[in-house]
């Protein structure tokens, strides 16, 4: 238990460090690029990324998820998955090229005929790289992943800025992304010494797919669901409006991916190691969702209050139309941590349950969004928020049914961070009402919000605060010892 606890602490530390490190570099780069490029560029890019991301799910999910969950792996299994991933990536690349003219016509964006095929070649690189990054995760080598990704994102940023300055426009975003993939692929493959053999068994691969298929379909539902807004807005409005929406949700999503996403990615392999001990698994799950909401709730509500200042100071008046989209996106993002239920279900081999659960949730939310789009983008986002809230309560009852973990205890896990964050936001809103100037509001609002939140947390979330601080002190002491986090 102690060894697993140490591995979990190290994994979360390095995964958050990796995600926040790449986020900080990427965020600075995006601020610079947003000042050079135009909303239309980001609208066009958003459409292309929808198709690339959906296709990439077939490469990075399913089989690779089985690698993490399976206790023992043979060379035959690894090689079979590697070759199938390569085949899938090539087939998807060809399919996108074939359908590019239809996509371009449907969205009335002629430039997609050139950009989409170029972007889709990323799938080939992903096919070569996916099994290596999965092996890195399986071994809980999050420190190495941190080093590789920081370097890749830094080079991507430098290349992107240089190309944008020299007038490459949207191509600055596309070309720089290739540098990220090339560098991360090179270093991960160099570190993971495994190489595919000439062994291949379709039967073996299909056996692994029995577990992975539900996670694959679940990932497809998630990425399709998350992309649905972009596709709907892109079809109903112009690329400029889509650009405003895309930029509005970018910062909230960035913060969540690099906190909630970091912890979630660590929780699956960690929970999988406790799959034979339900009590230990639920304890880890409870700690995980408490920690995630403790970190993300104040960030999202703080960003909600400071959204206008963030947009106007960092991105300039050119992006003012993105403010309202950012505010609603922060509320939607607050529902993300509850998807950790899927990690718990998947870790004990109940991926079919998480698949059915998410399918139901997505269907409800998509229906709400389709009905609301005719009233405007704002109503579409509110419909998304309503669907996400419904999902939380459905998830509560599924966890209660599968793990005998009461709804009351699940709500108790997040009540402290929620109450503290709401009170922090209200107090911050009141204080900022007396401060003029967006720069001053940011400079005062961010540290003030943090101080208020931590003070309130000792009042409404004392037990967890004490637990976090005690673990942080222990972890910091270990960090000082040579080689402790290697």
mmCIF file of C-alpha atoms in Angstrom, residues 75-85 199-201 205:
data_model
loop_
_atom_site.group_PDB
_atom_site.id
_atom_site.type_symbol
_atom_site.label_atom_id
_atom_site.label_comp_id
_atom_site.label_asym_id
_atom_site.label_seq_id
_atom_site.Cartn_x
_atom_site.Cartn_y
_atom_site.Cartn_z
ATOM 1 C CA UNK A 75 5.966 -9.722 -27.021
ATOM 2 C CA UNK A 76 3.328 -11.189 -29.308
ATOM 3 C CA UNK A 77 0.637 -8.971 -27.802
ATOM 4 C CA UNK A 78 2.720 -5.791 -28.004
ATOM 5 C CA UNK A 79 3.870 -6.405 -31.585
ATOM 6 C CA UNK A 80 0.356 -7.268 -32.734
ATOM 7 C CA UNK A 81 -1.013 -4.036 -31.278
ATOM 8 C CA UNK A 82 1.827 -2.024 -32.817
ATOM 9 C CA UNK A 83 1.173 -3.281 -36.352
ATOM 10 C CA UNK A 84 -2.586 -2.887 -36.065
ATOM 11 C CA UNK A 85 -2.177 0.704 -34.870
ATOM 12 C CA UNK A 199 5.343 -11.765 -34.558
ATOM 13 C CA UNK A 200 1.698 -11.024 -35.258
ATOM 14 C CA UNK A 201 -1.554 -12.648 -34.202
ATOM 15 C CA UNK A 205 -5.177 -8.655 -30.834
#
